[in-house]
Every structure is written in structure tokens, then in C-alpha cells.
Short mmCIF file of C-alpha atoms in Angstrom, two decimals:
data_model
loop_
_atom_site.label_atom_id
_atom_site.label_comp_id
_atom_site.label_asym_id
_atom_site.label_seq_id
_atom_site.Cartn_x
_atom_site.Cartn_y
_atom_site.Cartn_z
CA UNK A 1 75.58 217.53 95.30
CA UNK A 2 71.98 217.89 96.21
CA UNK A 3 69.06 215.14 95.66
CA UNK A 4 65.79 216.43 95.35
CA UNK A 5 63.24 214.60 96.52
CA UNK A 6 61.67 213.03 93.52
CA UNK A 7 58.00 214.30 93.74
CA UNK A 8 59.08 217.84 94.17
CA UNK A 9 62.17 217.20 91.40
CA UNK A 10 58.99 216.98 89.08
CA UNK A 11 58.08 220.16 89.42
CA UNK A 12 61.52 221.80 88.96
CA UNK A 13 62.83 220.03 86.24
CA UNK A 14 61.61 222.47 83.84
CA UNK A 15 63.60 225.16 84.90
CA UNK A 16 66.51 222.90 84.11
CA UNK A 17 67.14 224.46 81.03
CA UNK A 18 67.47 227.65 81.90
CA UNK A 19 71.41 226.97 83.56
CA UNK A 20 74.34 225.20 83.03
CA UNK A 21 75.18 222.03 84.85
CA UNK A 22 76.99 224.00 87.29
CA UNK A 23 75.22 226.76 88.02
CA UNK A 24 72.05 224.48 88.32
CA UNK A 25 73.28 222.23 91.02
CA UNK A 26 74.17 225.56 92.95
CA UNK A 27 70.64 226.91 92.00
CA UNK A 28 68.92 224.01 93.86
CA UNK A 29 70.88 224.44 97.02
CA UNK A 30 69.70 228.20 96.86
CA UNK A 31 66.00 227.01 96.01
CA UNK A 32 66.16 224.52 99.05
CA UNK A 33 67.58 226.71 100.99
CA UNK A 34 65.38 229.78 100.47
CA UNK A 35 62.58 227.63 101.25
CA UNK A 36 64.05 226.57 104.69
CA UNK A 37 65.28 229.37 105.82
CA UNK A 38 63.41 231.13 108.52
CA UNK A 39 63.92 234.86 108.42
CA UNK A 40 65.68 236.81 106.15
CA UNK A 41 66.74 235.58 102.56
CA UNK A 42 69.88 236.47 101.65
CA UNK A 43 72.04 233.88 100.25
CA UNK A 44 73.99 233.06 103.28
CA UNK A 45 71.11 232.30 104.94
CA UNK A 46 70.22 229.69 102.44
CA UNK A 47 73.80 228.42 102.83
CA UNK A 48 73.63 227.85 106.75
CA UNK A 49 69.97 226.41 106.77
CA UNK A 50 71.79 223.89 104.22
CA UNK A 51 74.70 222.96 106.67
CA UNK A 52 77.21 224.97 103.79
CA UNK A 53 78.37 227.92 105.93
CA UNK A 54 81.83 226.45 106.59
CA UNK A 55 81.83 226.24 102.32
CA UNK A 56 85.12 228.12 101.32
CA UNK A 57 83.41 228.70 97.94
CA UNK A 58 80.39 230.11 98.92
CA UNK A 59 80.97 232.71 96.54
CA UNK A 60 79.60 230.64 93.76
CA UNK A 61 76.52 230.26 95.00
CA UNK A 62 76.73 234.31 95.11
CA UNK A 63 77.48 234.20 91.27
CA UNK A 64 74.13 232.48 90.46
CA UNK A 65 72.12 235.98 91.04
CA UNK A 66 74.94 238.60 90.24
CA UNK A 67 77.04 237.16 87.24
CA UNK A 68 75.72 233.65 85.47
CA UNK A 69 73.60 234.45 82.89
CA UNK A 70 70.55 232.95 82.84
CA UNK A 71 66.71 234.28 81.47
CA UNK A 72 64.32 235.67 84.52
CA UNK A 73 61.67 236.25 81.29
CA UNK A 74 62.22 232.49 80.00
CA UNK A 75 61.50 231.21 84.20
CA UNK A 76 58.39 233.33 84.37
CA UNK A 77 57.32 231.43 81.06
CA UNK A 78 58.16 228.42 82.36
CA UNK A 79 56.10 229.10 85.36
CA UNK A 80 53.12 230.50 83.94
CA UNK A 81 53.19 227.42 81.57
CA UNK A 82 53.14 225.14 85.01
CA UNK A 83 50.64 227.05 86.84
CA UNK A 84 48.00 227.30 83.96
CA UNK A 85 48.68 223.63 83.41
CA UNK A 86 47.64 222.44 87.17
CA UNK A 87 45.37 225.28 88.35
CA UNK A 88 43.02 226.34 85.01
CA UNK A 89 40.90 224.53 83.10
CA UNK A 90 41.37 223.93 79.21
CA UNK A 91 38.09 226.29 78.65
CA UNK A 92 38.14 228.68 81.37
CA UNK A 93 39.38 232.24 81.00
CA UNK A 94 42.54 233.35 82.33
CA UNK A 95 42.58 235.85 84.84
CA UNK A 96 45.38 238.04 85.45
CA UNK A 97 46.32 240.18 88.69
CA UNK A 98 48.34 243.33 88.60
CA UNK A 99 49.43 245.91 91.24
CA UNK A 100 52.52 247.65 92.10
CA UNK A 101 54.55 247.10 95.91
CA UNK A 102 56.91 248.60 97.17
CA UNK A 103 60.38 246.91 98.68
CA UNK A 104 61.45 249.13 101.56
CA UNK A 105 65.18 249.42 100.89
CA UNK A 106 68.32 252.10 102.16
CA UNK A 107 71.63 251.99 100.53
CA UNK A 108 73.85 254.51 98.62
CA UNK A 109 74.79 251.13 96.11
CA UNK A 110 71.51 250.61 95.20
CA UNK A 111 70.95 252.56 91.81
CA UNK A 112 67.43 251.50 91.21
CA UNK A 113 66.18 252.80 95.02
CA UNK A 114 63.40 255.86 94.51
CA UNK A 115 60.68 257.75 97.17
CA UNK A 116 57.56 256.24 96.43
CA UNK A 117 54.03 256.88 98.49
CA UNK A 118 53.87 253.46 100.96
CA UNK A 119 50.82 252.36 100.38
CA UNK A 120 50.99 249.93 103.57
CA UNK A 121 51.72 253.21 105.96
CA UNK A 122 49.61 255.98 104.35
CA UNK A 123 45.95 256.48 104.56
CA UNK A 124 43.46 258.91 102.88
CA UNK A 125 44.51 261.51 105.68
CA UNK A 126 48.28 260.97 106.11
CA UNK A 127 50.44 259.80 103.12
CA UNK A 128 53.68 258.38 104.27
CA UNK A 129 57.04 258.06 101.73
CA UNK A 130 59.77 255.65 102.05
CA UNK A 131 62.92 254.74 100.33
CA UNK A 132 62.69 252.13 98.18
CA UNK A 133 62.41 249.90 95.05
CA UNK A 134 59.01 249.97 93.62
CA UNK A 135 58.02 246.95 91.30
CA UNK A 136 55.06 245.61 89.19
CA UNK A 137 54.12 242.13 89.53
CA UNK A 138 51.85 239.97 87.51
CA UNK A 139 49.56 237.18 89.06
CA UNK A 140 47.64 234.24 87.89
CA UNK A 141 44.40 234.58 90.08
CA UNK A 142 43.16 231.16 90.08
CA UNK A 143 41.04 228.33 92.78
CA UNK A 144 43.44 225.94 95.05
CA UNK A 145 41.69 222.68 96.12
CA UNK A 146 42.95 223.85 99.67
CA UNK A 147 41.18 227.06 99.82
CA UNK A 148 37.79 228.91 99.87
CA UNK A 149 39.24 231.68 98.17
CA UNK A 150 41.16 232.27 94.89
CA UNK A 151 44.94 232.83 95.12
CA UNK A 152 47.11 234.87 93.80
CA UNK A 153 50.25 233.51 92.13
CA UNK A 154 52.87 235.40 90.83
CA UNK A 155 54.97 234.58 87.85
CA UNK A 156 56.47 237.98 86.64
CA UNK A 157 57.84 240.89 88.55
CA UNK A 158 59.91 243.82 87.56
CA UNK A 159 61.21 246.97 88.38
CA UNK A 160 59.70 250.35 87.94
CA UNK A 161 62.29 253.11 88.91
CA UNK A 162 61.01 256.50 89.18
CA UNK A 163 61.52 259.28 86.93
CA UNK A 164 64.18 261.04 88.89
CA UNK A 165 66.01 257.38 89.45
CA UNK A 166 66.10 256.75 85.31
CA UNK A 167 67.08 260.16 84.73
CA UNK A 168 69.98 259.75 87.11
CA UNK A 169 70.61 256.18 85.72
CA UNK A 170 70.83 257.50 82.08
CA UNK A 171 67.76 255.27 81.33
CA UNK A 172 64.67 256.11 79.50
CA UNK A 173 61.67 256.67 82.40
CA UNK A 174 58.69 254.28 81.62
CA UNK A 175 55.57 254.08 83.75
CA UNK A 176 53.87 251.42 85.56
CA UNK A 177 51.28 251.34 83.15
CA UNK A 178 53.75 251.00 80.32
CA UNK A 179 55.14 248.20 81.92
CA UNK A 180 51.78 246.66 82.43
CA UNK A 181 51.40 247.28 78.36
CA UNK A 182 54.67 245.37 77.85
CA UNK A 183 53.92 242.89 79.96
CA UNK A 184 50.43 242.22 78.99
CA UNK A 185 51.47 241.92 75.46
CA UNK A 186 54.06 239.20 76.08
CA UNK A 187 51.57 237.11 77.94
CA UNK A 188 49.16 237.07 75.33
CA UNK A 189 52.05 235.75 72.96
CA UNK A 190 53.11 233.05 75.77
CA UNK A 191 49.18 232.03 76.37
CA UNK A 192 47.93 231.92 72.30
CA UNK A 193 44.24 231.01 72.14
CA UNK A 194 43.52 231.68 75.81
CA UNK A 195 41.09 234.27 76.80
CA UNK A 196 42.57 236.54 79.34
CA UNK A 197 41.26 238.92 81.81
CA UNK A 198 43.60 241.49 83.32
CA UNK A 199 42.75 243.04 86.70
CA UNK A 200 43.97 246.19 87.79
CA UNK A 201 43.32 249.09 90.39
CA UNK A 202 42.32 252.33 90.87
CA UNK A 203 45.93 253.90 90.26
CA UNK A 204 46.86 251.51 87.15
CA UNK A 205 44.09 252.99 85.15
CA UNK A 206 44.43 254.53 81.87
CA UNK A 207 43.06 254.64 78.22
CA UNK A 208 45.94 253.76 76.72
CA UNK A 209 45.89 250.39 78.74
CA UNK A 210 42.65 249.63 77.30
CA UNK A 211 43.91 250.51 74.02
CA UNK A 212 46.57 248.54 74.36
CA UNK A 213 44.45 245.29 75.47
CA UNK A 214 42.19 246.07 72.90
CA UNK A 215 44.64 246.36 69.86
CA UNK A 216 46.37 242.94 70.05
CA UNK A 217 45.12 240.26 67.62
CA UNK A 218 43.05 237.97 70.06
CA UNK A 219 41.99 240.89 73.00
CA UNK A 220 42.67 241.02 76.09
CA UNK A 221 39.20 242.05 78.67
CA UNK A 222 40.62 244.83 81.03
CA UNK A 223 38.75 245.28 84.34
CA UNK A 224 39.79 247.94 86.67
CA UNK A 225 38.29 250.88 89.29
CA UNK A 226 37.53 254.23 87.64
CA UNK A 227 37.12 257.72 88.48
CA UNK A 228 33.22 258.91 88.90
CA UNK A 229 34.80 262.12 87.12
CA UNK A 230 35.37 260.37 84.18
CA UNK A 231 35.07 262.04 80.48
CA UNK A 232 32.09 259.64 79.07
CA UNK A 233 30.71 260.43 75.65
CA UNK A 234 28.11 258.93 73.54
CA UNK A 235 28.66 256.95 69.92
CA UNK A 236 29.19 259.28 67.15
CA UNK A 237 25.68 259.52 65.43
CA UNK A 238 25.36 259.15 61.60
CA UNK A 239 27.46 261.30 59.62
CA UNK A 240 24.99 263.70 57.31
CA UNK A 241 25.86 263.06 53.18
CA UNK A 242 28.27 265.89 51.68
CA UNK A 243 29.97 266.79 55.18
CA UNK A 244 33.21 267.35 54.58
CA UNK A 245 36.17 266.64 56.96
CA UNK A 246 37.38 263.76 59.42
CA UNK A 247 34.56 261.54 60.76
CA UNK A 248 34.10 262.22 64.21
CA UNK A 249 35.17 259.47 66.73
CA UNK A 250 32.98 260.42 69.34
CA UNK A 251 29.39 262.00 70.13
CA UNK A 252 27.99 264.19 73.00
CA UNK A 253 29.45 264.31 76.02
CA UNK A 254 27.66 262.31 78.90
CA UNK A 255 26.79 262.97 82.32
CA UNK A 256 29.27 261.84 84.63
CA UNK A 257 29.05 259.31 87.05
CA UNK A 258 28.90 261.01 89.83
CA UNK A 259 25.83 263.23 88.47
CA UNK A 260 24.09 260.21 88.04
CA UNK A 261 24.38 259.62 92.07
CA UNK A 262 22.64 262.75 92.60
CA UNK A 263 19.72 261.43 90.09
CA UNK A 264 16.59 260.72 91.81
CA UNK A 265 14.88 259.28 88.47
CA UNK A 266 17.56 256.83 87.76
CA UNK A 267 16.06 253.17 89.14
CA UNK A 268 18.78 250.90 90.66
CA UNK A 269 19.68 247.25 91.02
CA UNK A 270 19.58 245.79 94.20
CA UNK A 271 21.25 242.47 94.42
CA UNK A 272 23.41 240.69 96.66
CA UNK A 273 27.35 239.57 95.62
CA UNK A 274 30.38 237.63 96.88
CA UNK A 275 31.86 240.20 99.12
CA UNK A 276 35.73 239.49 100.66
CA UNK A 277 36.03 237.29 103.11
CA UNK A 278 33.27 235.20 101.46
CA UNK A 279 30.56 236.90 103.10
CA UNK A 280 27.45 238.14 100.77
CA UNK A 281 27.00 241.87 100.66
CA UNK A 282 23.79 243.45 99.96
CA UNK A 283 25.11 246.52 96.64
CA UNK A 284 22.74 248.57 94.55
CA UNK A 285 24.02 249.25 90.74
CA UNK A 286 23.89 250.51 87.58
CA UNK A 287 25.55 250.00 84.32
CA UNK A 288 25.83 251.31 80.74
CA UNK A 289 28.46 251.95 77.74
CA UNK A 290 29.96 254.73 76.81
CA UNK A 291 33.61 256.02 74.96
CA UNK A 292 35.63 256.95 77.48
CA UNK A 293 38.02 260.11 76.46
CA UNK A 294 41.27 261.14 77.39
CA UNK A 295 43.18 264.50 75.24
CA UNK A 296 45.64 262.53 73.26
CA UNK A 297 43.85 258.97 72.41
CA UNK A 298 41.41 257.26 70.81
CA UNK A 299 38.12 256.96 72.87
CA UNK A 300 37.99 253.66 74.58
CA UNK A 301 34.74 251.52 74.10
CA UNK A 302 33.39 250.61 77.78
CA UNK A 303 31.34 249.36 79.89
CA UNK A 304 30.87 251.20 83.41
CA UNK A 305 29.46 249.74 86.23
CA UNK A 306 28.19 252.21 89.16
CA UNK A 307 27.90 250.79 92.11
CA UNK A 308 26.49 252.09 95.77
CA UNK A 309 26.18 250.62 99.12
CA UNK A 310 22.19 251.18 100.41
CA UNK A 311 23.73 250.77 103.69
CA UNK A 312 26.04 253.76 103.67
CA UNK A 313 29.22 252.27 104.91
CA UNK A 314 31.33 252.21 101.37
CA UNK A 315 31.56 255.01 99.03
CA UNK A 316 30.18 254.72 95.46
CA UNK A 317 32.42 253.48 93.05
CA UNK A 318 32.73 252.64 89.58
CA UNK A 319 34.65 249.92 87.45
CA UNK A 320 35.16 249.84 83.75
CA UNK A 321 35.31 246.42 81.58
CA UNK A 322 36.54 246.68 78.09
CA UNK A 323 34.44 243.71 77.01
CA UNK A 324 30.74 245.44 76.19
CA UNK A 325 29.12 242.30 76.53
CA UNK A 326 29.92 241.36 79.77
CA UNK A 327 27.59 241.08 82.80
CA UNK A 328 27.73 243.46 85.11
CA UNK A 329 27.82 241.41 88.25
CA UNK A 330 30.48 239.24 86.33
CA UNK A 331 32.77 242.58 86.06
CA UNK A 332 32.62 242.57 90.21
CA UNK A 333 33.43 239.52 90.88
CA UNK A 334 36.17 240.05 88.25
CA UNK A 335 37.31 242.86 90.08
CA UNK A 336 37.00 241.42 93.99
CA UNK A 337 39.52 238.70 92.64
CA UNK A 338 42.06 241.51 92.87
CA UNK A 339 41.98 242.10 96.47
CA UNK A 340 44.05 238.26 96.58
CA UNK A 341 47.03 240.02 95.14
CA UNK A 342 47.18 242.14 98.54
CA UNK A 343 47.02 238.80 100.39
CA UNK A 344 49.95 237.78 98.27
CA UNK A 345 52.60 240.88 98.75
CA UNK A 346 51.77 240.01 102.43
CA UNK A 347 52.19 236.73 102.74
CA UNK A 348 55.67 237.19 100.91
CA UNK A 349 56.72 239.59 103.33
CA UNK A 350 55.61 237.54 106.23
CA UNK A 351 56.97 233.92 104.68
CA UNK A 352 59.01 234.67 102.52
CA UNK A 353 61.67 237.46 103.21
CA UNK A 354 61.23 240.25 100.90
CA UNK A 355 62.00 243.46 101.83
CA UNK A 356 64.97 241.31 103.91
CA UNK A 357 67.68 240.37 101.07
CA UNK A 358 70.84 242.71 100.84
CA UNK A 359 72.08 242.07 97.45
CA UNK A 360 73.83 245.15 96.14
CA UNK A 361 74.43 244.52 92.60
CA UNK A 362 72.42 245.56 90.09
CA UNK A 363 71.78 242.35 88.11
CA UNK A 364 71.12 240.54 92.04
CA UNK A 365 68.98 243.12 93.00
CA UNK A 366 66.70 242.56 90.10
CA UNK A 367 66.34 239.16 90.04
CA UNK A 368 65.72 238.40 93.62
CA UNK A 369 62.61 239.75 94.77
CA UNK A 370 61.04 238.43 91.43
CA UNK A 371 62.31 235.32 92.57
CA UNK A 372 61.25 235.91 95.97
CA UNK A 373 57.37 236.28 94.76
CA UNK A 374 57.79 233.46 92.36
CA UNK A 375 58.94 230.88 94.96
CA UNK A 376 55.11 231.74 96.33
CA UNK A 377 53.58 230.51 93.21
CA UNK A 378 56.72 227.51 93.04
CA UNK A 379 55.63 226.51 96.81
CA UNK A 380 52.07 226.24 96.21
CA UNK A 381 52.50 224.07 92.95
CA UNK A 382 54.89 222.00 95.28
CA UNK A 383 52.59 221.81 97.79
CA UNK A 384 49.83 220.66 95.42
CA UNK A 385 51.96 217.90 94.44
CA UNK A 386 52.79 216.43 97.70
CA UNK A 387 49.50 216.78 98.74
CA UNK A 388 47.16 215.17 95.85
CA UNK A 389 44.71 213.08 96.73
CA UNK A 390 45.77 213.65 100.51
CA UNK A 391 43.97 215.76 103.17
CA UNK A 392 46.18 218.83 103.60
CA UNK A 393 47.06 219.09 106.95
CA UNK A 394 46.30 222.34 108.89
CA UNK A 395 48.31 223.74 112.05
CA UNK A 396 46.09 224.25 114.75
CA UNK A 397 45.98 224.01 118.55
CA UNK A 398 43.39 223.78 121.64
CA UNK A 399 43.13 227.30 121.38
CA UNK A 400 42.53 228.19 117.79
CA UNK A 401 41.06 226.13 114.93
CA UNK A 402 41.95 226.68 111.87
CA UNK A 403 39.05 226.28 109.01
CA UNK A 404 41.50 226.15 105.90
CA UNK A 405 45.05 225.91 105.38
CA UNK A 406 47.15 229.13 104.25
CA UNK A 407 50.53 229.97 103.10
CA UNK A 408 52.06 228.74 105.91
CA UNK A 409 50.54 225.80 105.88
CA UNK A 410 51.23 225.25 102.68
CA UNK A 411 55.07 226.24 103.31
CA UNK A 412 55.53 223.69 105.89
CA UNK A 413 54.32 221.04 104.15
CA UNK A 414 57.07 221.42 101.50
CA UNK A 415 59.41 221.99 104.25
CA UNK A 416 58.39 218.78 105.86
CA UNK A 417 59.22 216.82 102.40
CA UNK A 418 62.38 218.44 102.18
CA UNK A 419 63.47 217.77 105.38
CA UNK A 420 62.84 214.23 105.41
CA UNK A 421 63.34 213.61 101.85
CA UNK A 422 67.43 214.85 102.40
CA UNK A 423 66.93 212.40 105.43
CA UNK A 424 65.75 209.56 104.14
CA UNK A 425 68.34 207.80 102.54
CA UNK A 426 70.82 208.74 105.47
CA UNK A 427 67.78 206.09 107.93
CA UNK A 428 69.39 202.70 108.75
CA UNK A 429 68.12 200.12 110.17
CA UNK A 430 69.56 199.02 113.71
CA UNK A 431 68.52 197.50 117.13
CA UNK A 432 66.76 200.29 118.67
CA UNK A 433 64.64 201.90 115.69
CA UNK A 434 64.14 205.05 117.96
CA UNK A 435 67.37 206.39 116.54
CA UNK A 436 67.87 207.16 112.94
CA UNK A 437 71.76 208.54 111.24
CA UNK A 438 71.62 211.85 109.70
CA UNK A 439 74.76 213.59 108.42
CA UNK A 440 75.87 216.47 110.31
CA UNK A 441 75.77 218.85 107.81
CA UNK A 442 71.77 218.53 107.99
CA UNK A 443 71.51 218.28 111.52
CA UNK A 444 73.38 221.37 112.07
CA UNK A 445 71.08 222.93 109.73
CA UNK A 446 68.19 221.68 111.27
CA UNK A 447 69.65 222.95 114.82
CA UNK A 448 70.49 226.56 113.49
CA UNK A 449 66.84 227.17 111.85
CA UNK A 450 65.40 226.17 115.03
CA UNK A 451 67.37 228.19 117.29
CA UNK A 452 67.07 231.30 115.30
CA UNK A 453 63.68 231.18 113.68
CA UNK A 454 61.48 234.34 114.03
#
């Protein structure tokens, strides 16, 4: 079977436990392969970059993602455990990445498939639908030694069908946002101790989120966009002796944010912040607390940060932070870490294959674009590892210079080690050390990814 180069063996031993003997040695030869392949990812794409498409049992290798039974929640521990491990420091907060993408898929066999809005295609003007599985992914937004910029690392995925889909399916409907509550409470029982910030946008906002974060037994800060429309009320005051009745939970109601835009007596911050792209960006701002209200809940204790550009090329918008202590300009930069998360579902799509595997059964489908996104986060740990104490080298040419390495960059290097680490012990020595023995299972391999990469 396969050998694993030893340096990158380290890093996938954990996951060792989650198979049986068999099913892990056909596991690796998936992993290996998934990594190599150029393209799409389906699994006999993974079997020719390997040299096994002439394998009359290449059925088995199908079995790992539609039949052996094996724990997708137990790997995304696993992972998270890793990732925290390398990438965040004993003392530093944890910070957390949410957002929902959607896999562009067609097929009468697939049960999970909805219509969702493409986010990708529409714009504030045209809104474009597609066909397709829609799924919520979590992401560890943390510094690489590599990179200027935080990345975003996924380590748990899953599917959110629409109503109509779970209706027809004979499944209870639950929301992205009650997936985010689900998942958000498992992390904080996987990560005891930490402090965790979870990151989310615009359309993943919700009281009962913030509830939710809020109720567990060590809290959980939520950032995230809100609307300037927002119900905002004050504190319930002091309750006069004798009154009869429930105490009230909440006071006045507040002026919204977007009166406060229109308020010429209001005196603004000016300041200057870490924009994307690592630019600085010149924002004026204004912040305050206040129970936010929604029919149906609790008021949620916040505090809302208003925020306008002086220069009048962004709109004014407003975040929320469930922790009423924090800084204001910390809540931005909180909130700008998000925007890696888009880099990620991109860089998957470009690298990686999603939105190219044609699994059809139900338990394949769900496992393999949440292994898809987690072989990002597995290929940058890799590529950490190979790379320690080592300057990472960068793919450039006459005619463009890169200034970091990215993704691919990162990709190559593992598939460099892999390549010549299933080489390696094939090298003997003879007379004229120009030529080196390789079997011809790899070489084919090798000669079939470079013919028909994309």
C-alpha cells in the first residue's frame, strides 16, 4: 500500500482513528490523490493521478465516502484540535468565521439539491438563482507565517437544505442560523476555556444567535453586520415600590441608526483602520449600547458600532458585538477578518474542485465537499510543516512578481513532497546519475496530470 512521506504522515496520523485498517489505507490513496489531482475531484480522478485506474477494485475506494462508517464530526474535531495547536497562541482568543456557499449542482438523484439566491452571480440590481446544495461552513480565522493577511481555515461544513427540499425529504427544516447555533455550541464544548469570537454577516444575523452565544456557560462574543433599521431600546429604568406585574425587560425605544445619520448634533470619530487588502482607510464612527428587540425573544444586550465613510464611496453601516466592553475599533477589525472566508470558498473552487465531484449518494454527497474545504485547512497545516524554518518558495516569472505566497503556492509545495517523497525510495544509484527508476504506476500518473491539467 501507500507510504506517506514521514513529515506529512505527522500530520495525518491523527485521523487514524477514525477508520479501520482497511478503509484507512484506501483513505490515504484518496487524500493523496485529491491533492494531486488537477481538475475535478471525483474519486476516479484521485485513482488515475495515483497510477490505480487499471485497479479492478476501484470500487472500494468508492465505499470509503458512500458506505464505511466513519465520524465527519469526530475529523472536524480532530482538525480544529490541529489547527488551534499550530496557528493560535495559548492566550489569544479564538476567532471563528461563518458564512453560507453555495455548490452549483443538477441531478434528479440528488435529494438534498434546492434554488438558492447565488451570491457569486447576483448583485444589488439583478439577483440570479441556481440549482444547488447550499452549506454552512465554519472557519478558524487565524495569521500564517507565509502571509500578510489572516486565513481562513475551515474545519466544519454541513448542509442546509431548504424548506421545500426537507419538506420533500420528510425532514424537519432548520435554518442556517440554527445550524450556526448547533454548531457554535459544539465548538465551545470541543475548545473548553478558550475565548471565542464568532464572525458572521449581514444575512446570518439574528437575536436568537446572540442569545444563543450568550447563554452557554463560558460565552461566546458574536460580531456581525446589522440593519440601521434595527429595534434599539434603552435599559429598563428602576421599577417604582408596590407596582404590580412582570418587571419589564426593556425601556424606551431608541432612535434608530439610521436617524442618527441624519443628526447634525451628533460629533463623530474620525480615525483611520486596517482596510482589505491591507491598505489604511480613513472611517468616521460612532458607538453605544443598547437591547436590541425582536417580537418573540429576550432583548439582546449590545454594542452597535455606526460607521460612515467621510469620503462618500461606502454606505453607512453598522455592526453589533455582544461583548459591551469591547472597543469599538476592535469590533472592525473583528469583523474585516470575515472577508478571508470569501477568499477561502474561492480558492476551493479554483484549487480544489468543489462544485466538480459527482457523487450521487446521499451519505457521499455529504461528506465530500466538507472534505473538500477541509483538505484547505489539511494543506496549509501540511504546508507549514514542510516548510518550517525554510523560506517558502513563491511561483513567479520575468513578468510578474509575486510579494507573498497563496494557496497555490502553498498547494504545490505539498505536491512537490508528495511527488518526490513516493519517488524517493524507487532512486538508485548507477553510472550516469542523470537518470533515476520510478515505477510505472507513478510515472503514468505523473504523465496523465500533466497532460490534462487545467
Amino acid at each position: 500500500m501507500l507510504t506517506i512521506p514521514q513529515e506529512m504522515m505527522k500530520v495525518i496520523l491523527p485521523f487514524v482513528a477514525l477508520f479501520s485498517e482497511t478503509v484507512w489505507d484506501y483513505a490515504q490513496i484518496l487524500l493523496m490523490g485529491a491533492i494531486l489531482a488537477p481538475g475535478k475531484r471525483t474519486v476516479s480522478a484521485a485513482l488515475t493521478v495515483m497510477g490505480l485506474k487499471d485497479d479492478p477494485q476501484y470500487q472500494n475506494y468508492h465505499r470509503v465516502l458512500n458506505r464505511a462508517k466513519w465520524c465527519g464530526l469526530t475529523a472536524s474535531k480532530i482538525l480544529l484540535g490541529l489547527l488551534v495547536a499550530i496557528f493560535v497562541p495559548a492566550d489569544a482568543a479564538i476567532i471563528l468565521g461563518v458564512d453560507e456557499t453555495l455548490e452549483r449542482r443538477k441531478g434528479d438523484q440528488i435529494k438534498q439539491k434546492g434554488v438558492f439566491r447565488d451570491a457569486v452571480r447576483s448583485s444589488k440590481k439583478y439577483t440570479v438563482h441556481s440549482f444547488g446544495l447550499r452549506w454552512v461552513s465554519m472557519m478558524l480565522i487565524v495569521p500564517v507565517p507565509w502571509s500578510s493577511r489572516p486565513w481562513a481555515l475551515p474545519f466544519l461544513t454541513l448542509p442546509a437544505c431548504s424548506e421545500a427540499t426537507n419538506q420533500a425529504n420528510g425532514k424537519r427544516h432548520k435554518t442556517s442560523i440554527q445550524w450556526i447555533q448547533q454548531m457554535i455550541c459544539l465548538v465551545r464544548r470541543w475548545l473548553r476555556g478558550r475565548a471565542l469570537v464568532l464572525v458572521t454577516d449581514g444575512g446570518l444575523t439574528a437575536v436568537k444567535l446572540g442569545l444563543t452565544c450568550g447563554a452557554l456557560r463560558q460565552p461566546v462574543t458574536w460580531v456581525s453586520r446589522m440593519r440601521l433599521d434595527a429595534c434599539l431600546h434603552a435599559w429598563p429604568g428602576k421599577r417604582p415600590k408596590g407596582r404590580r406585574g412582570p418587571k419589564p425587560k426593556k425601556g424606551k425605544r431608541l432612535k434608530s441608526l439610521q436617524a442618527r445619520l441624519s443628526n447634525p448634533r451628533i460629533q463623530w470619530h474620525r480615525t483611520e483602520i486596517d482596510w482589505y487588502g491591507g491598505r489604511q482607510y480613513t472611517i468616521e464612527y460612532i458607538t453605544g449600547q443598547a437591547l436590541w428587540y425582536t417580537p418573540g425573544f429576550a432583548p439582546l444586550p449590545i454594542r452597535w458600532v455606526l460607521v460612515r465613510d467621510p469620503a462618500g464611496k461606502y454606505e453607512a453601516t453598522a455592526f453589533l458585538c455582544t461583548d459591551l466592553t469591547a472597543d469599538p475599533l476592535q469590533i472592525l477589525d473583528w469583523f474585516i477578518l470575515r472577508w478571508n472566508v470569501e477568499v477561502t470558498f474561492q480558492e476551493a473552487r479554483a484549487h480544489l474542485g468543489v462544485e466538480t465531484q459527482r457523487q450521487w449518494s446521499d451519505l457521499a454527497i455529504s461528506r465530500t465537499t466538507p472534505i473538500l474545504l477541509g483538505l484547505f485547512s489539511l494543506v496549509t497545516l501540511l504546508a507549514h510543516q514542510l516548510t518550517k524554518d525554510k523560506p517558502f518558495p513563491v511561483r513567479t516569472s520575468a513578468w510578474y512578481h509575486k510579494k507573498e505566497p497563496t494557496f497555490s503556492d502553498a498547494l504545490a509545495v505539498v505536491r512537490r513532497h508528495i511527488w518526490f517523497g513516493l519517488w524517493g525510495k524507487y532512486i538508485e544509484s548507477a553510472q550516469k546519475p542523470d537518470y533515476v527508476l520510478i515505477p510505472t504506476s507513478f510515472f503514468n500518473g505523473l504523465v496523465d496530470s500533466m497532460c490534462y491539467t487545467t
